[in-house]
Short mmCIF file of C-alpha atoms in Angstrom, two decimals:
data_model
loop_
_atom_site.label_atom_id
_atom_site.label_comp_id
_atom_site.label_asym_id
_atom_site.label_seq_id
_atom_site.Cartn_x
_atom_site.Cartn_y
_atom_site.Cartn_z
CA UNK R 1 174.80 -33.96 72.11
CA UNK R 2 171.25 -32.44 72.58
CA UNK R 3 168.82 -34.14 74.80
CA UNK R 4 166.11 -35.53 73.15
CA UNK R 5 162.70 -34.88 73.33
CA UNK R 6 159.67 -37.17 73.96
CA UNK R 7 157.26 -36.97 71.80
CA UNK R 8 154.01 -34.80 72.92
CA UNK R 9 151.31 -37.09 75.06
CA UNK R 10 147.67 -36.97 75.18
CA UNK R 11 145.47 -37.94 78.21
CA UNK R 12 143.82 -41.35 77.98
CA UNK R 13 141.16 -40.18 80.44
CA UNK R 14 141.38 -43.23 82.69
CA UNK R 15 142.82 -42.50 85.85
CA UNK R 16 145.93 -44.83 86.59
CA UNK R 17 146.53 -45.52 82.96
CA UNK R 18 148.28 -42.22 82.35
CA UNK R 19 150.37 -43.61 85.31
CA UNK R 20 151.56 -46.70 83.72
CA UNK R 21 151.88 -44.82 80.55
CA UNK R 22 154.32 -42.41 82.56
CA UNK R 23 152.14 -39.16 81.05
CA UNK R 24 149.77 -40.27 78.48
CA UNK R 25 149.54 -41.79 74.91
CA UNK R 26 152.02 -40.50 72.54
CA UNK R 27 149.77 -37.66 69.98
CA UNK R 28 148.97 -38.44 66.42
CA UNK R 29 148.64 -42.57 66.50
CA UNK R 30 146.85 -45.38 66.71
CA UNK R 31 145.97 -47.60 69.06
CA UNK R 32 143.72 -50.64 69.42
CA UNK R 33 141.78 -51.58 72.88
CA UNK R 34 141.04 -55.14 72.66
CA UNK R 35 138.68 -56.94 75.41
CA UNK R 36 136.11 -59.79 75.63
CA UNK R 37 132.47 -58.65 75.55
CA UNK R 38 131.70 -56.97 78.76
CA UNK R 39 135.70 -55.94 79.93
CA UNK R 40 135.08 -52.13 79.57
CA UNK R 41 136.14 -51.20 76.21
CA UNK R 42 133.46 -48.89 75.26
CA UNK R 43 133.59 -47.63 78.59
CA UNK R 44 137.05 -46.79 78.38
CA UNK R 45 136.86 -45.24 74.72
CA UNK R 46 133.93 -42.33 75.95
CA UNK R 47 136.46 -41.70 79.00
CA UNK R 48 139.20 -41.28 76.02
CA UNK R 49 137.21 -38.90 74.18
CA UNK R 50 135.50 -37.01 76.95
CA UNK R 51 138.93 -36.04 78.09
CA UNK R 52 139.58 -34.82 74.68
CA UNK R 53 136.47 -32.37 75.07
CA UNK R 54 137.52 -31.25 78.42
CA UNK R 55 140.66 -30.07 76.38
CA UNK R 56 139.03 -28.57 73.64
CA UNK R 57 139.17 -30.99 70.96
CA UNK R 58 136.72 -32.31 68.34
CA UNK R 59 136.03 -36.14 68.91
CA UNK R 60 134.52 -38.37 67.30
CA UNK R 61 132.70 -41.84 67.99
CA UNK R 62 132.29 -43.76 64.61
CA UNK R 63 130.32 -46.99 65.69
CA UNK R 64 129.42 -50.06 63.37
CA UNK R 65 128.56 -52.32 66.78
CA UNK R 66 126.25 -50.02 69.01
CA UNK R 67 123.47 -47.22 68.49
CA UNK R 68 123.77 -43.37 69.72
CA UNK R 69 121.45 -44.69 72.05
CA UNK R 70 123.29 -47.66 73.50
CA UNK R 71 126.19 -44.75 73.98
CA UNK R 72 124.17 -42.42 75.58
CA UNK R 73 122.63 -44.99 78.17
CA UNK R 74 126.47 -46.37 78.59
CA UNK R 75 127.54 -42.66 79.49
CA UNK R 76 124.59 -41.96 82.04
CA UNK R 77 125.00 -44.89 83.72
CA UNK R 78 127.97 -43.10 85.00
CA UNK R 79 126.61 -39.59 85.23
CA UNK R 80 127.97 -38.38 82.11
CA UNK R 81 126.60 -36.64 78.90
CA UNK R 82 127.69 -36.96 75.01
CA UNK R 83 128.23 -33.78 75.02
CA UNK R 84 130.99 -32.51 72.75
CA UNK R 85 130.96 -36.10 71.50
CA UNK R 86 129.73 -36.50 67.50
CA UNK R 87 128.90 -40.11 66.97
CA UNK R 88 128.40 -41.52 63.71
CA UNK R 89 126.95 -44.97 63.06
CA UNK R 90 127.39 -46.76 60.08
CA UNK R 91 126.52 -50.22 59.40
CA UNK R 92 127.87 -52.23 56.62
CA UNK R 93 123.72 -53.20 55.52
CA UNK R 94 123.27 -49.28 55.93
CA UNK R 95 126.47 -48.48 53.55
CA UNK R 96 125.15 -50.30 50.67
CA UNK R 97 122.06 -49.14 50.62
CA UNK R 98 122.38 -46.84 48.07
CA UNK R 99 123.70 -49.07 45.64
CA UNK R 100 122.02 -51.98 46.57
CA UNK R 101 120.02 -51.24 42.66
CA UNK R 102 123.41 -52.14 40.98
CA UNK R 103 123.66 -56.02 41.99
CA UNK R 104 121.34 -58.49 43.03
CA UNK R 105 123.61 -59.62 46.14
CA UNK R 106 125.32 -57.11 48.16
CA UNK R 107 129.09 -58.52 47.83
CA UNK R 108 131.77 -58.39 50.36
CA UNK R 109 134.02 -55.82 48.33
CA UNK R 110 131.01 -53.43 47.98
CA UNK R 111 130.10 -53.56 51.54
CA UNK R 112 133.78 -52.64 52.39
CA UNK R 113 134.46 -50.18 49.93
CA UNK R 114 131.33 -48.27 50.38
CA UNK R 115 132.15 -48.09 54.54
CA UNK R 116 135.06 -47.29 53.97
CA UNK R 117 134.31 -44.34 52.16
CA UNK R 118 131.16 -43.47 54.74
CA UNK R 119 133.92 -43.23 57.42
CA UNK R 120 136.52 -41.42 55.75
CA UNK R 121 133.19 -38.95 54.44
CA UNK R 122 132.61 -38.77 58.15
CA UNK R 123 136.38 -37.88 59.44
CA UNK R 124 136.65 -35.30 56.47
CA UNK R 125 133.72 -33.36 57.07
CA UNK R 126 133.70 -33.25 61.24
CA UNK R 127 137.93 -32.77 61.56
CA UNK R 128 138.17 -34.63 64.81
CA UNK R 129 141.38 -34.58 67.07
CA UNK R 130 140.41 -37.92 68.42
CA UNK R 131 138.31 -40.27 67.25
CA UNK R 132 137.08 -44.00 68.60
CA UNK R 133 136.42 -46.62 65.91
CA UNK R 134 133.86 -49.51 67.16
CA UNK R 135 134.75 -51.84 66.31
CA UNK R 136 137.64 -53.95 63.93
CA UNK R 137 135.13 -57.50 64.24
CA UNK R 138 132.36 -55.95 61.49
CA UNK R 139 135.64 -55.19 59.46
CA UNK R 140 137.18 -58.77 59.73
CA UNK R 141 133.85 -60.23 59.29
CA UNK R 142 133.74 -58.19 56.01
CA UNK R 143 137.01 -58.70 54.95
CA UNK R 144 137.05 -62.63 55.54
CA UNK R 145 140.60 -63.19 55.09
CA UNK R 146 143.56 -62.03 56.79
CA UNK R 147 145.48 -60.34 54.27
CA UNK R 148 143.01 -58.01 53.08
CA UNK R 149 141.63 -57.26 56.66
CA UNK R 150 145.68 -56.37 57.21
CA UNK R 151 145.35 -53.72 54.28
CA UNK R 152 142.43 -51.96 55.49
CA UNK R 153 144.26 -51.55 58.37
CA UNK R 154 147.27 -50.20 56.78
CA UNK R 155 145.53 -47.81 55.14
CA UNK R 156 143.33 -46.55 57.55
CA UNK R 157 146.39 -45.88 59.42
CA UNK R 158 147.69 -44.05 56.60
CA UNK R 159 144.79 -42.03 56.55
CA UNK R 160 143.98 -40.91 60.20
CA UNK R 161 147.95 -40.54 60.17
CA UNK R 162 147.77 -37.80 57.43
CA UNK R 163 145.48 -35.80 59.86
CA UNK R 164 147.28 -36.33 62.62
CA UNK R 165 143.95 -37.70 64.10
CA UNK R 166 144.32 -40.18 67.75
CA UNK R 167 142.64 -43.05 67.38
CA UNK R 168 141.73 -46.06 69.23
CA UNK R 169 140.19 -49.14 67.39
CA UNK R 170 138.09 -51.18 69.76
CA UNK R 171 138.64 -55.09 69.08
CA UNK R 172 136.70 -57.70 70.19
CA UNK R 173 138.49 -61.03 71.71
CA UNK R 174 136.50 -64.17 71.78
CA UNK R 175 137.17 -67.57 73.74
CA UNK R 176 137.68 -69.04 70.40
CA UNK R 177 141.51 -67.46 69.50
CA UNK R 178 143.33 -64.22 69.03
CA UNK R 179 142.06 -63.15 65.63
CA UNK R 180 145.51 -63.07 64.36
CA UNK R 181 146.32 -60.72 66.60
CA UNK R 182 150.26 -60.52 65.70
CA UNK R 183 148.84 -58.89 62.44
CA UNK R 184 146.58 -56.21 64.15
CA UNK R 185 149.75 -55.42 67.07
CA UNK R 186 152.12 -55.23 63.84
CA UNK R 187 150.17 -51.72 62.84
CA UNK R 188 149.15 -50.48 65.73
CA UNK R 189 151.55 -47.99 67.88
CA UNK R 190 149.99 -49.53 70.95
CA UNK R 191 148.18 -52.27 72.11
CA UNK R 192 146.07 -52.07 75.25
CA UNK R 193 144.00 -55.11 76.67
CA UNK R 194 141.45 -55.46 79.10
CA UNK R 195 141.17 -58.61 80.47
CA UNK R 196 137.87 -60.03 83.45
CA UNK R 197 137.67 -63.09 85.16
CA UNK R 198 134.96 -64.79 86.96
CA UNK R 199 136.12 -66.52 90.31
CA UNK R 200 133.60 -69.22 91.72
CA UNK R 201 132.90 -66.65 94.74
CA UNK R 202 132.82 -62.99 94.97
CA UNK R 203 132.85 -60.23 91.91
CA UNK R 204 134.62 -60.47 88.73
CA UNK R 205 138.35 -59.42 88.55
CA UNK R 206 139.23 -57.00 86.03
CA UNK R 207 143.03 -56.22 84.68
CA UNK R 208 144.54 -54.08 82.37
CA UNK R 209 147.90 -54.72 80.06
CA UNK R 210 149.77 -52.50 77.91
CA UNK R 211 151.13 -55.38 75.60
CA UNK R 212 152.55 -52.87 73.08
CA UNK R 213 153.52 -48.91 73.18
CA UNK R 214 156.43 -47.65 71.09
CA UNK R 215 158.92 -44.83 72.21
CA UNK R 216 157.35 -45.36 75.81
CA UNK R 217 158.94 -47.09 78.56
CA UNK R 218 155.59 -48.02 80.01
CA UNK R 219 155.20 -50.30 83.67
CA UNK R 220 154.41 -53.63 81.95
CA UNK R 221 152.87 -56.77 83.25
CA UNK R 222 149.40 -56.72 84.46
CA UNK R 223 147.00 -54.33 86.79
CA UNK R 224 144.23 -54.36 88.66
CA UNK R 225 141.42 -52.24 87.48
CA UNK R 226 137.84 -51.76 88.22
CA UNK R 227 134.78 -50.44 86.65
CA UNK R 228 133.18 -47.68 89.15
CA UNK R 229 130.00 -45.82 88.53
CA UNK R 230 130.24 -42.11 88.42
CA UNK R 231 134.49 -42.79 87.86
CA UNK R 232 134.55 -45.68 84.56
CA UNK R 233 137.37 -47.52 84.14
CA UNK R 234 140.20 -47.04 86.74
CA UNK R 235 143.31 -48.78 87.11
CA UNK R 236 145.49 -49.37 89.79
CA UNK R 237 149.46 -49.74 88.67
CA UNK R 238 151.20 -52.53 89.56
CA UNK R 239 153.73 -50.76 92.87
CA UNK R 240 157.20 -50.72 90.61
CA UNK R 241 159.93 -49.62 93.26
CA UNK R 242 162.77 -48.34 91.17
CA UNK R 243 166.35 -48.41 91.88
CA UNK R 244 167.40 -44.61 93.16
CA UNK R 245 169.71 -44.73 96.04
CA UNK R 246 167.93 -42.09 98.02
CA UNK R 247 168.86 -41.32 101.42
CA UNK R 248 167.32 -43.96 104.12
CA UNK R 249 165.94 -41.64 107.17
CA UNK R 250 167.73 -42.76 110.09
CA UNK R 251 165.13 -45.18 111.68
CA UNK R 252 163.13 -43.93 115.16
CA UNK R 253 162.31 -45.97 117.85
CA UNK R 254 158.63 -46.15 117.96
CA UNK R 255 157.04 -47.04 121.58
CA UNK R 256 153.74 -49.00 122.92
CA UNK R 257 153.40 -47.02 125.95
CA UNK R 258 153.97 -50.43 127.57
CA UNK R 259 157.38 -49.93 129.14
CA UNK R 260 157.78 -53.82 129.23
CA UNK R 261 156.67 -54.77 126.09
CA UNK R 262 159.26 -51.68 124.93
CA UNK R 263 161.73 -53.37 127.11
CA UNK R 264 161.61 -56.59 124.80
CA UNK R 265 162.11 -54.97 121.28
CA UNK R 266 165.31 -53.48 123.12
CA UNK R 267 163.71 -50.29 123.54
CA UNK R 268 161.01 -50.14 120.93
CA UNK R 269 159.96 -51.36 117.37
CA UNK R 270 161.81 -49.39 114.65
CA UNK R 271 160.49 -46.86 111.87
CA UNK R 272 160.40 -48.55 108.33
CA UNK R 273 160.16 -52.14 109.58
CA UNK R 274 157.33 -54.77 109.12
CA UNK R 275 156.14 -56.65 111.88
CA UNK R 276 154.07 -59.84 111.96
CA UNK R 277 152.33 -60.17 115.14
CA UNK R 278 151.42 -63.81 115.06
CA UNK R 279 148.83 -65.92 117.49
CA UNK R 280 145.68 -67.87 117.58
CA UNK R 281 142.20 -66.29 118.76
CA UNK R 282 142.36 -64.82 121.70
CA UNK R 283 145.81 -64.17 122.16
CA UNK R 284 145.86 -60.16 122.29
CA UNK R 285 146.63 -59.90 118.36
CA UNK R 286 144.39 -57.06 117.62
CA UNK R 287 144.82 -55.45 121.04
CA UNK R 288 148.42 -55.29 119.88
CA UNK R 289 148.01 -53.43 117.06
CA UNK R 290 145.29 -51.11 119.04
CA UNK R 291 148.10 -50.39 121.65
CA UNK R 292 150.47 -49.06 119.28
CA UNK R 293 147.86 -46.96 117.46
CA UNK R 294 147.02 -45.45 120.82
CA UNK R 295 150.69 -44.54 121.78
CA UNK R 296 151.13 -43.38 118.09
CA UNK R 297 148.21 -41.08 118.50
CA UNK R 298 149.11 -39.81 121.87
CA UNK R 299 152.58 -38.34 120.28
CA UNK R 300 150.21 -36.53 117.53
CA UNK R 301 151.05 -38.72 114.41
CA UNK R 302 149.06 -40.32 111.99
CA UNK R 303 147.94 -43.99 112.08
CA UNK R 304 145.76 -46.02 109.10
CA UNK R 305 144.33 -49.57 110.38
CA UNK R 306 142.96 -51.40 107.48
CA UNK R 307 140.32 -54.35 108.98
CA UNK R 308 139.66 -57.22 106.64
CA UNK R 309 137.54 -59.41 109.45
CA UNK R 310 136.77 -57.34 112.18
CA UNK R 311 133.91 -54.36 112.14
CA UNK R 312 134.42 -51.06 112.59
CA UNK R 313 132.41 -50.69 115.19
CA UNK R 314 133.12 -54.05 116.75
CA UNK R 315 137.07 -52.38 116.65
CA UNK R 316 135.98 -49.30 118.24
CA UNK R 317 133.95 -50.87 121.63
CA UNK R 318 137.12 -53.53 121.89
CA UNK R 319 139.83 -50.73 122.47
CA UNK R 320 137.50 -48.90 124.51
CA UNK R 321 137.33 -51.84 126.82
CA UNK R 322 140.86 -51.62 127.40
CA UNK R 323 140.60 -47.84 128.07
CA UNK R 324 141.91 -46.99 124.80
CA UNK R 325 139.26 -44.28 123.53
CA UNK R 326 140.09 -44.33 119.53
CA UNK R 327 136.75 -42.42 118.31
CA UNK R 328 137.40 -38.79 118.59
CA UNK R 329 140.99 -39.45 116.45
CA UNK R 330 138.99 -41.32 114.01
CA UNK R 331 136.46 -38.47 114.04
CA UNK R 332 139.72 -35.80 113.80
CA UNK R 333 141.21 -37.46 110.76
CA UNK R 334 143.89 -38.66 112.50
CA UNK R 335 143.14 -42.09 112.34
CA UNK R 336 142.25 -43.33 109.58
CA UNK R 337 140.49 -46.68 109.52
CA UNK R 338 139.32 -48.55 106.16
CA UNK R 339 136.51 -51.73 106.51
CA UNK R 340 136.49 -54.12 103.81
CA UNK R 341 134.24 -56.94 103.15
CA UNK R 342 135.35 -60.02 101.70
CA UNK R 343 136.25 -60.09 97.92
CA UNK R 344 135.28 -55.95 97.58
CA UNK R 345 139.09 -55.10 96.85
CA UNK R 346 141.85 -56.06 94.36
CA UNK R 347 145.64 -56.51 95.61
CA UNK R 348 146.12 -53.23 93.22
CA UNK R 349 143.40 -50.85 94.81
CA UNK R 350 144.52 -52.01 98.07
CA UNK R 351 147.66 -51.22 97.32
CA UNK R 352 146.86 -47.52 95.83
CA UNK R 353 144.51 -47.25 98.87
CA UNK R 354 147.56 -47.74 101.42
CA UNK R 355 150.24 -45.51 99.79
CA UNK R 356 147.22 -42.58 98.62
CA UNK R 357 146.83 -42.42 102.73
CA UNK R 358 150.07 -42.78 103.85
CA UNK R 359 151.34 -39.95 101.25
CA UNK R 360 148.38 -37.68 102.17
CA UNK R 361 148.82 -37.93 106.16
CA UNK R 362 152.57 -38.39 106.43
CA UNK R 363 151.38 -41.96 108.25
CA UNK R 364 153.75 -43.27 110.48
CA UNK R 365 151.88 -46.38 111.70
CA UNK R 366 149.97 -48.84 109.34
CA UNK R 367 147.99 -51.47 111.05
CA UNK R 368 146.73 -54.47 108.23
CA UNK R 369 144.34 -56.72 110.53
CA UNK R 370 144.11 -59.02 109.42
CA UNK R 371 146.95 -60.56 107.00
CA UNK R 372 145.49 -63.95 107.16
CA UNK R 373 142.00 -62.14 105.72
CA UNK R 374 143.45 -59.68 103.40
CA UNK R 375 145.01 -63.00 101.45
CA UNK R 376 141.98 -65.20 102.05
CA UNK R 377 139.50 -62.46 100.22
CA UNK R 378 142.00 -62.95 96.95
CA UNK R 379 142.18 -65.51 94.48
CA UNK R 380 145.59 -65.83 93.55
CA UNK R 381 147.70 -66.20 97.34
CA UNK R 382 151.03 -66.22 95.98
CA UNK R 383 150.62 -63.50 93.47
CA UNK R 384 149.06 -61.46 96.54
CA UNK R 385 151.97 -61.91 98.60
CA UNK R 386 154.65 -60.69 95.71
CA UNK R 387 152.01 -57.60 95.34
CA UNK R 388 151.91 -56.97 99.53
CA UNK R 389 155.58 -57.74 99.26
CA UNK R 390 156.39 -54.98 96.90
CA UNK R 391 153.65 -52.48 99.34
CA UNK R 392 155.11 -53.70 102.32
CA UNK R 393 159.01 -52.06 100.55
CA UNK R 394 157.80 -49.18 99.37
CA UNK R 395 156.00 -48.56 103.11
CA UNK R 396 159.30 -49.30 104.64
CA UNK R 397 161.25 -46.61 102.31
CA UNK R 398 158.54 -44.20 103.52
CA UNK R 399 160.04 -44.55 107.64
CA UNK R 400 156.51 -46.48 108.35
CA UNK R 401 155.88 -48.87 110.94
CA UNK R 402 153.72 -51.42 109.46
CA UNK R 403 152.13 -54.49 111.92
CA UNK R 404 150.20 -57.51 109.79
CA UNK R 405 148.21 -59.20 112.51
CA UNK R 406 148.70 -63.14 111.03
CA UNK R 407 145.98 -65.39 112.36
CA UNK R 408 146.76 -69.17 113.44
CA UNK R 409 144.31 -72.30 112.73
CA UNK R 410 141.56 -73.00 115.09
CA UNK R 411 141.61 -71.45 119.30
CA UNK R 412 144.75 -72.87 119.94
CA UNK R 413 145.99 -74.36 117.29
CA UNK R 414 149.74 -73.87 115.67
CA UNK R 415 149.21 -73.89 112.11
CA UNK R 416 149.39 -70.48 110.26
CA UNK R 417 145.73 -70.09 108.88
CA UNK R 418 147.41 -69.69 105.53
CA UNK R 419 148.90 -71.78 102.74
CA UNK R 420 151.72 -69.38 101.62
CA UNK R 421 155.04 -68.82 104.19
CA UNK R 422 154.64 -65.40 104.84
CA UNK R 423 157.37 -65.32 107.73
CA UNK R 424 160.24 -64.01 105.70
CA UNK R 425 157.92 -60.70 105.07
CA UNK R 426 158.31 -59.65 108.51
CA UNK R 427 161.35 -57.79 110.06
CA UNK R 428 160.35 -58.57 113.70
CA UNK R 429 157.92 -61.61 114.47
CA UNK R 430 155.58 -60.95 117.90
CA UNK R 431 154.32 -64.51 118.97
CA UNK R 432 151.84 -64.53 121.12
CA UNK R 433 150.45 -67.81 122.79
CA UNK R 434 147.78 -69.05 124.71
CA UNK R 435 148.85 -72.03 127.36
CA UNK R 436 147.08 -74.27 129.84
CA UNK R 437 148.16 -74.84 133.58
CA UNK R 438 146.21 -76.26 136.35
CA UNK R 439 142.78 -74.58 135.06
CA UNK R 440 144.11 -71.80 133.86
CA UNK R 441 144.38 -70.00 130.69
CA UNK R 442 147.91 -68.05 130.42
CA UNK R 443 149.09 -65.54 127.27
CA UNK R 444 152.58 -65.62 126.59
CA UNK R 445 154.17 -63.04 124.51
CA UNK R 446 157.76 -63.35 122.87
CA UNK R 447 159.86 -61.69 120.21
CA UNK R 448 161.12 -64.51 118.20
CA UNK R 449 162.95 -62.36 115.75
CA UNK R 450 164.21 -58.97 115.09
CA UNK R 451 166.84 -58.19 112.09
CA UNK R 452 167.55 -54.89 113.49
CA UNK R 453 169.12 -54.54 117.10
CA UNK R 454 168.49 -56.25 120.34
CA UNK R 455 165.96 -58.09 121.87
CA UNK R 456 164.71 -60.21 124.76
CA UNK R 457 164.08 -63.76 123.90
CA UNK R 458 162.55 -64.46 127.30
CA UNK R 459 159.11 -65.66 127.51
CA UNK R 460 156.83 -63.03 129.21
CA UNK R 461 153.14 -63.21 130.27
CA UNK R 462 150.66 -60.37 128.64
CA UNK R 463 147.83 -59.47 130.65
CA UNK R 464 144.83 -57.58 128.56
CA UNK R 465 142.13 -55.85 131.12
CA UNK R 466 139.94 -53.04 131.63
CA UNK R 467 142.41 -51.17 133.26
CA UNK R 468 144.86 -51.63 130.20
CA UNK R 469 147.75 -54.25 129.19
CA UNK R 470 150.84 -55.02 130.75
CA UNK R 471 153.76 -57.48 130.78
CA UNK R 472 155.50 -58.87 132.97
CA UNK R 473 158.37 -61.47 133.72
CA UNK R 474 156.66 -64.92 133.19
CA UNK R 475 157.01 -67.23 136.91
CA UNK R 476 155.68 -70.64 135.91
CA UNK R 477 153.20 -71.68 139.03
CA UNK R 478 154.40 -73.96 141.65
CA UNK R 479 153.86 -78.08 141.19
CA UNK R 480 152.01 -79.40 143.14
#
């Protein structure tokens, strides 16, 4: 039996889409973008047609909504040009004009007949291979009843279908209800929809959903996207492990350089495992994670620490402290170390951000400090921890080591600073404590868990100083 094909693809222009899409949108169709004022949809229509210029198309922007001007600001906003771009606008006032001698009102047949025919005048003479239609609202408004909207759209379909013409109808979605949507998605070959929310701190969030795309077996569900100048609309997909059975690398023991602390993970922390380091301020957490860069560095591999609370440079002058001189590998490119405000990233670009490095540098250590901050800066925890769940797999199928530094409630307080259990995420568990005797502050350090191999359960005392850190065998002090 032959193999069958797919059917050819064009680029949507909007990096990550393409992605989800697994190639592109399938050539000679129609699709409809639908969005609340303000979600990108214009944005995301010039990025559609400007890739069709960069491959030699004709496009063509027919606009009943905004002004060649509006378009042209929209496009240098983000550095771009209309360029290659032929824009038509039409209005349905505009259309009539020219007849308005032959009745006294300007009915809603003849407004939609004679717009019609201005856009089909327009596609006829100009050719396009792609062409944006903004937008179906002035259509419905004309129309003014469902069924007859439903034709237009049927035979505009017929139409651009005829001349094998790509076309994406921008649709407006207001708070009020879904404009009988099941009507529009019943046409279309695909339905794409951008979707912004306003949290009560911090930027809006902005996701993306392919709701509808025949003869492609898309990634659905929602994704994080963002509007960035100079870029437009980018998406980040969803992290979708599949189910191939390929070869697990045979997992490496992966040292601190501490002999003792190597001593408790039964000779080191192993290669594709997570491990939450777990403590309350003050306990060593981050000096942790900074000893295992070092050592990591030291053998010549690559490490990424991504900092949600502390600063770069506050990260840089703490290590040094300890004799651990991290600048010149962050100046090499060897580590590479990401500082994120509060709120500036989705779980989705996070999650792009984490595998982009670790593909790129072959990264064998991944530092997140902290896990308690990355999930604090989001709005939805327990989506956030399915999303870093699904991260945290795919960096354990790439043979990474990956530490989440987990912060506890208050200086010495037990509560995890968080309101989600996170503790079946980690592989190993590193708790590290801060006790009280006589005076005197003590940190205890102790593997409570580890899934793969032997460990030591004992209870050992971590000392951090200039000269370095060290462990040794914990001897409780003599009662007095």
């Amino acid at each position: 039996m032959a193999e069958l094909k797919r059917q050819p693809v064009v680029s949507s222009g909007i990096r990550g889409l393409d992605d989800i899409l697994h190639g592109g949108l399938p050539a000679s169709n129609l699709y409809i973008v639908q969005g609340a004022p303000g979600a990108g949809k214009t944005t995301a229509a010039l990025q559609f047609l400007r890739a069709g210029v960069d491959a030699g198309e004709r496009c063509i922007y027919v606009s009943l909504s905004q002004t060649a001007a509006e378009l042209q600001a929209i496009a240098l906003s983000h550095g771009w040009t209309l360029e290659g771009i032929r824009v038509e606008e039409l209005s349905a006032s505009d259309a009539v004009s020219g007849a308005a001698d032959q009745t006294i009102f300007q009915t809603a047949e003849l407004r939609l007949d004679e717009t019609r025919k201005a856009i089909e005048s327009a596609i006829e003479h100009y050719k396009p291979h792609r062409l944006v239609y903004d937008s179906l609202l002035e259509i419905r408004l004309i129309t003014g009843d469902t069924p007859r909207f439903r034709r237009e759209l049927i035979g505009f379909k017929a139409f651009l279908a005829k001349r094998k013409i790509v076309a994406v109808l921008l649709d407006t979605q207001t708070n009020g209800g879904d404009h009988n949507g099941e009507e529009i998605e019943g046409i279309a070959h695909g339905v794409i929809r951008l979707d912004k929310s306003l949290q009560e701190y911090g930027a809006i969030r902005r996701r993306i959903e392919v709701s509808k795309m025949r003869g492609v077996d898309f990634a659905d569900g929602y994704h994080d996207m963002a509007i960035r100048e100079g870029e437009g609309v980018v998406v980040f997909p969803r992290i979708v492990l599949g189910s191939s059975r390929t070869e697990v690398p045979k997992p490496q023991l992966i040292k601190s350089g501490v002999a003792a602390l190597d001593e408790m993970f039964g000779g080191g922390q192993e290669s594709g495992t997570i491990t939450l380091v777990i403590g309350q301020s003050g306990t060593g957490k981050s000096t942790m994670s900074s000893l295992y860069a070092t050592a990591a560095l030291q053998r010549g591999e690559s490490v990424a620490l991504f900092l949600f609370e502390e600063r770069l440079e506050t990260f840089f002058r703490r290590s040094e402290g300890l004799g651990m001189d991290l600048r010149h590998y962050h100046k090499d490119g060897q580590l590479d170390i990401y500082d994120f405000s509060p709120n500036e990233v989705s779980a989705g670009e996070f999650g792009q951000i984490v595998q982009d490095v670790v593909s790129r540098k072959k990264t064998r250590v991944v530092v997140i400090d902290s896990f308690t901050g990355y999930l604090n800066s989001l709005p939805h925890r327990e989506k956030a921890v399915l999303d870093i769940q699904s991260l945290l797999k795919h960096l354990a199928r790439a043979d990474v080591l990956t530490m989440l530094i987990v912060a506890q409630h208050g200086l010495l307080g037990q509560n995890i600073g968080i309101d989600v259990d996170v503790s079946f995420l980690g592989d190993t568990v590193l708790l590290l404590r801060m006790t009280e005797h006589e005076g005197r502050l003590r940190r205890n350090i102790t593997v409570v868990k580890k899934r793969h191999g032997p460990h030591d359960l004992d209870v050992r005392e971590l000392f951090i100083a200039s000269s370095g850190v060290s462990v040794v065998s914990y001897h409780p002090l003599p009662e007095t």
